[in-house]
Amino acid sequence: MDSIIRTLPPPSSLSPSVVSFLNAKLNTREDLDQAPGLVSELRSQCHALDQSLSDLNTQLRNYLINYASHSDRTGALLRDINSKLGDLQSASCSAASSSDGGSGKVLGEELPALAKEVARVDTVRTYAETALKLDTLVGDIEDAVSSAVKRTLRREPSTKSSEEMRGRAIRTLKLTEDTLRFVAKTYPQWTRLVLAVDHRVDRSLAILRPQAIADHRSLLTSLGWPPPLSTLNSSGTESKQSADVQNPLFTMKRDLKQQYCESFLALCSLQELQRQRKYRQLEGQNREIALHQPLWAIEELVNPISIASQHHFSKWVDKPEYIFALVYKVTRDYVDSMDELLQPLVDEAMLSGYSCREEWISAMVTSLSTYLAKEIFPVYVSQLDEESTSGTQSQARISWLHLIDLMIAFDKRIQSLASHSGILLSLQEDGKLEKLSSFSVFCDRSDWLDLWADIELTDAFDKLKPEIENERSWSMEVHGVAVLSAQEDNKSPAIAGAFHQRLSAVIDRCRSLPSITLRSRFLKLTGPPIIHKFLGSLLFRCQEAEGLTALTDDDALMKVAKSVNAARYFESILNEWCEDIFFLEMGLNQVTQLDTSTDGNDFCSEESSGNGILYEEIKKLEEFRTGWVEKLSVVVLRGFGVCCRDYLKNKKQWQEKGEEGWMVSQSFVGALDYLQGKMSVLEKALNRMDFVGVWRSLAPGLDKLIFNGILMTNAKFSDGGVERLSNDLTVLFGVFGAWCLRPEGFFPKLSEGLKILKMGKKQLQNCLAGGEIWLKENGIRHLTAIESEKVAKNRI
């Protein structure tokens, strides 16, 4: 037989491992001389494997013999127990007729012990049967795995036999797993039995899965996968339609298609089996790792494409738009085949929670993110470092921002592609979004995220600098933005709109980040500095106006008023933003981190969660606005006091009648004119809400100034003086009457003081004698008894 010359089988019928082995051993012509020795070595190895299999069969036979002998002994024990139970029954019957105390002893002491022994023996029998069943199943698994491996190495008698052996092993594995799950749930004390079986099953899976994957890869190669990638235009557009690319998954012949489907199904079944095993083994722990892993069969489709693509990617480091265009085109061209051909196989394997479309897209995006993290971003970081040493960073920053723009556009197209399968709702979960986002490169590189935030911030400041220096941006009102619900006449300068648009642009870019933690970190690095820059510009203009004219000039008042309007506008925007779910999620995430870091410091958590993640910035804008509104009212009050100084000092006028032809004192006219002029300027310049704050703050100051300057002095009031004061106050109240219905309510001391002066003689006497009780009964609630007494004594 050895003299017969046999021809080698065609290379296409050999497995990749056999081809690799032959290439390694028979690489040169001289190696052919060593072929007989190689054949002898292979035969000895096969003989050793056959001997090992024979030994395993012998060992299994011994196990069966031992179990049979153990079963015989167990049966003898059970027969002995049955005979004793019969004797016990007869003894119980005789004891019942004889009414002595022996039956009580049997029932009270011997019967529980006997029942316990019966239960123990039954447990031992169940354990033995279960162990034998599991040993048999594991033996079948090991036989099937060994046979599949041997047939794969020898390629005998056919590939079909190897697939059948692998299918038998998978079915036995599922039956074993069902048994183990039942044992773990019903008999949790049998831990060692479960661990021993798991150990043997793991060894079989360590052989079965790599072999199944190797066969699957060989089958993909024979199908012509990966498809050629050279059909893409160099411009990176979508002018090429999917029909231009031959999809090997759709062009498979009948036999190849059946083999591929069987191989795909085998991988899915193995993965589902592995998922069930991990789910059982992680009982009581975090099962997220076991519940969802990338689909192995889809990874085998993506990996060769990723390797083939890197040949093109290496040429496009300076043209990253081509990289994104190629990945998107390949992803789009083959996504339909995932739904039509592969999804039914996944459903048949009962892999719950898996969408082939989603797995295909996420695997392609992951391969892109991996390449970006290894090849693209390190180059860009090194360019930034080189330019930072030279003091110029413009080109590197531009390249970085261009790359971010491409990533944002790519993610939008990818998520639109994924949404066709109805998985858009799941994108709200960080884990799902991370798989479909190229920005996942930042998940493990917080230093790159910080660098990106710094570049965005620098770019924002560079674009805002000419706006800040342009005086027209401070004089023109903001246009082209939606009217805020909180204020219909914001009167904000255009500079606030510029900051708003720049901050919105930065926030929109961080929306692409796939996790709340990353978005929160990016926003904290970029948002507050922009707001602080805006607040600093407002403060500088206000301080400049105050330093030049002490706010006595109308132009200075207008400058401060516009700054207050800008702060009000920006504060309203931030408050509205903080009601959006995007900011609420980041605020809750920040509160959770604060709770963890402060060990239950409730004050810190409550303080930070007041208005979400931008709480501190909103608070600073509010403090700026209220502070300068108060300062505006103080400036007007101070100027009014200067104008009516002579009016307050003239005590004799209150014993005289008013000037003929004048409804108000002449010395008071100038102060009222100043007041009305300044308030007209502020009303025109300020937004409605802050103007209300100005006059509401001004009114109590005027009330106190005039009350202390006139009624709390030793001035004596005649009837004519009271009438004169009443006319003056009526005109003063009229100034504020344009903004409220009852202006005298905002001047409580003057109103009640005038009321006391107008009282009759008897009422004044009662006022002096009645004290606080009389005052309250007569509606005097804002004056103390001492103040009321002093006003009453000033009446002539």
mmCIF file with all atom_site columns, N, CA and C in Angstrom, residues 729-749:
data_model
loop_
_atom_site.group_PDB
_atom_site.id
_atom_site.type_symbol
_atom_site.label_atom_id
_atom_site.label_alt_id
_atom_site.label_comp_id
_atom_site.label_asym_id
_atom_site.label_entity_id
_atom_site.label_seq_id
_atom_site.pdbx_PDB_ins_code
_atom_site.Cartn_x
_atom_site.Cartn_y
_atom_site.Cartn_z
_atom_site.occupancy
_atom_site.B_iso_or_equiv
_atom_site.pdbx_formal_charge
_atom_site.auth_seq_id
_atom_site.auth_comp_id
_atom_site.auth_asym_id
_atom_site.auth_atom_id
_atom_site.pdbx_PDB_model_num
ATOM 1  N N  . LEU A 1 729 ? -45.981 116.240 48.193 1.00 0.00 ? 729 LEU A N  1
ATOM 2  C CA . LEU A 1 729 ? -45.948 114.776 48.185 1.00 0.00 ? 729 LEU A CA 1
ATOM 3  C C  . LEU A 1 729 ? -46.867 114.200 47.116 1.00 0.00 ? 729 LEU A C  1
ATOM 4  N N  . THR A 1 730 ? -47.959 114.885 46.831 1.00 0.00 ? 730 THR A N  1
ATOM 5  C CA . THR A 1 730 ? -48.855 114.414 45.775 1.00 0.00 ? 730 THR A CA 1
ATOM 6  C C  . THR A 1 730 ? -48.137 114.393 44.431 1.00 0.00 ? 730 THR A C  1
ATOM 7  N N  . VAL A 1 731 ? -47.346 115.455 44.187 1.00 0.00 ? 731 VAL A N  1
ATOM 8  C CA . VAL A 1 731 ? -46.578 115.491 42.942 1.00 0.00 ? 731 VAL A CA 1
ATOM 9  C C  . VAL A 1 731 ? -45.504 114.394 42.941 1.00 0.00 ? 731 VAL A C  1
ATOM 10 N N  . LEU A 1 732 ? -44.847 114.196 44.100 1.00 0.00 ? 732 LEU A N  1
ATOM 11 C CA . LEU A 1 732 ? -43.839 113.132 44.198 1.00 0.00 ? 732 LEU A CA 1
ATOM 12 C C  . LEU A 1 732 ? -44.469 111.758 43.955 1.00 0.00 ? 732 LEU A C  1
ATOM 13 N N  . PHE A 1 733 ? -45.629 111.520 44.568 1.00 0.00 ? 733 PHE A N  1
ATOM 14 C CA . PHE A 1 733 ? -46.313 110.250 44.351 1.00 0.00 ? 733 PHE A CA 1
ATOM 15 C C  . PHE A 1 733 ? -46.734 110.097 42.888 1.00 0.00 ? 733 PHE A C  1
ATOM 16 N N  . GLY A 1 734 ? -47.043 111.236 42.271 1.00 0.00 ? 734 GLY A N  1
ATOM 17 C CA . GLY A 1 734 ? -47.464 111.186 40.870 1.00 0.00 ? 734 GLY A CA 1
ATOM 18 C C  . GLY A 1 734 ? -46.356 110.711 39.952 1.00 0.00 ? 734 GLY A C  1
ATOM 19 N N  . VAL A 1 735 ? -45.101 111.023 40.313 1.00 0.00 ? 735 VAL A N  1
ATOM 20 C CA . VAL A 1 735 ? -43.982 110.535 39.497 1.00 0.00 ? 735 VAL A CA 1
ATOM 21 C C  . VAL A 1 735 ? -43.984 109.011 39.461 1.00 0.00 ? 735 VAL A C  1
ATOM 22 N N  . PHE A 1 736 ? -44.241 108.395 40.615 1.00 0.00 ? 736 PHE A N  1
ATOM 23 C CA . PHE A 1 736 ? -44.256 106.932 40.708 1.00 0.00 ? 736 PHE A CA 1
ATOM 24 C C  . PHE A 1 736 ? -45.602 106.343 40.285 1.00 0.00 ? 736 PHE A C  1
ATOM 25 N N  . GLY A 1 737 ? -46.604 107.218 40.138 1.00 0.00 ? 737 GLY A N  1
ATOM 26 C CA . GLY A 1 737 ? -47.911 106.733 39.726 1.00 0.00 ? 737 GLY A CA 1
ATOM 27 C C  . GLY A 1 737 ? -47.919 106.184 38.317 1.00 0.00 ? 737 GLY A C  1
ATOM 28 N N  . ALA A 1 738 ? -46.905 106.510 37.533 1.00 0.00 ? 738 ALA A N  1
ATOM 29 C CA . ALA A 1 738 ? -46.833 105.966 36.172 1.00 0.00 ? 738 ALA A CA 1
ATOM 30 C C  . ALA A 1 738 ? -46.494 104.475 36.167 1.00 0.00 ? 738 ALA A C  1
ATOM 31 N N  . TRP A 1 739 ? -46.034 103.945 37.294 1.00 0.00 ? 739 TRP A N  1
ATOM 32 C CA . TRP A 1 739 ? -45.584 102.548 37.340 1.00 0.00 ? 739 TRP A CA 1
ATOM 33 C C  . TRP A 1 739 ? -46.384 101.688 38.308 1.00 0.00 ? 739 TRP A C  1
ATOM 34 N N  . CYS A 1 740 ? -47.310 102.319 39.076 1.00 0.00 ? 740 CYS A N  1
ATOM 35 C CA . CYS A 1 740 ? -48.129 101.532 40.000 1.00 0.00 ? 740 CYS A CA 1
ATOM 36 C C  . CYS A 1 740 ? -49.434 102.281 40.258 1.00 0.00 ? 740 CYS A C  1
ATOM 37 N N  . LEU A 1 741 ? -50.426 101.591 40.815 1.00 0.00 ? 741 LEU A N  1
ATOM 38 C CA . LEU A 1 741 ? -51.732 102.193 41.046 1.00 0.00 ? 741 LEU A CA 1
ATOM 39 C C  . LEU A 1 741 ? -51.780 103.003 42.337 1.00 0.00 ? 741 LEU A C  1
ATOM 40 N N  . ARG A 1 742 ? -51.113 102.542 43.383 1.00 0.00 ? 742 ARG A N  1
ATOM 41 C CA . ARG A 1 742 ? -51.133 103.243 44.669 1.00 0.00 ? 742 ARG A CA 1
ATOM 42 C C  . ARG A 1 742 ? -49.700 103.561 45.074 1.00 0.00 ? 742 ARG A C  1
ATOM 43 N N  . PRO A 1 743 ? -49.117 104.607 44.496 1.00 0.00 ? 743 PRO A N  1
ATOM 44 C CA . PRO A 1 743 ? -47.705 104.909 44.791 1.00 0.00 ? 743 PRO A CA 1
ATOM 45 C C  . PRO A 1 743 ? -47.468 105.275 46.250 1.00 0.00 ? 743 PRO A C  1
ATOM 46 N N  . GLU A 1 744 ? -48.511 105.852 46.922 1.00 0.00 ? 744 GLU A N  1
ATOM 47 C CA . GLU A 1 744 ? -48.303 106.238 48.321 1.00 0.00 ? 744 GLU A CA 1
ATOM 48 C C  . GLU A 1 744 ? -48.005 105.023 49.198 1.00 0.00 ? 744 GLU A C  1
ATOM 49 N N  . GLY A 1 745 ? -48.383 103.821 48.731 1.00 0.00 ? 745 GLY A N  1
ATOM 50 C CA . GLY A 1 745 ? -48.077 102.618 49.501 1.00 0.00 ? 745 GLY A CA 1
ATOM 51 C C  . GLY A 1 745 ? -46.590 102.337 49.587 1.00 0.00 ? 745 GLY A C  1
ATOM 52 N N  . PHE A 1 746 ? -45.812 102.892 48.654 1.00 0.00 ? 746 PHE A N  1
ATOM 53 C CA . PHE A 1 746 ? -44.366 102.697 48.679 1.00 0.00 ? 746 PHE A CA 1
ATOM 54 C C  . PHE A 1 746 ? -43.666 103.800 49.476 1.00 0.00 ? 746 PHE A C  1
ATOM 55 N N  . PHE A 1 747 ? -44.442 104.744 50.031 1.00 0.00 ? 747 PHE A N  1
ATOM 56 C CA . PHE A 1 747 ? -43.915 105.805 50.909 1.00 0.00 ? 747 PHE A CA 1
ATOM 57 C C  . PHE A 1 747 ? -44.660 105.741 52.238 1.00 0.00 ? 747 PHE A C  1
ATOM 58 N N  . PRO A 1 748 ? -44.511 104.672 52.993 1.00 0.00 ? 748 PRO A N  1
ATOM 59 C CA . PRO A 1 748 ? -45.367 104.475 54.182 1.00 0.00 ? 748 PRO A CA 1
ATOM 60 C C  . PRO A 1 748 ? -45.139 105.514 55.268 1.00 0.00 ? 748 PRO A C  1
ATOM 61 N N  . LYS A 1 749 ? -43.895 105.905 55.503 1.00 0.00 ? 749 LYS A N  1
ATOM 62 C CA . LYS A 1 749 ? -43.626 106.862 56.582 1.00 0.00 ? 749 LYS A CA 1
ATOM 63 C C  . LYS A 1 749 ? -44.183 108.243 56.248 1.00 0.00 ? 749 LYS A C  1
#
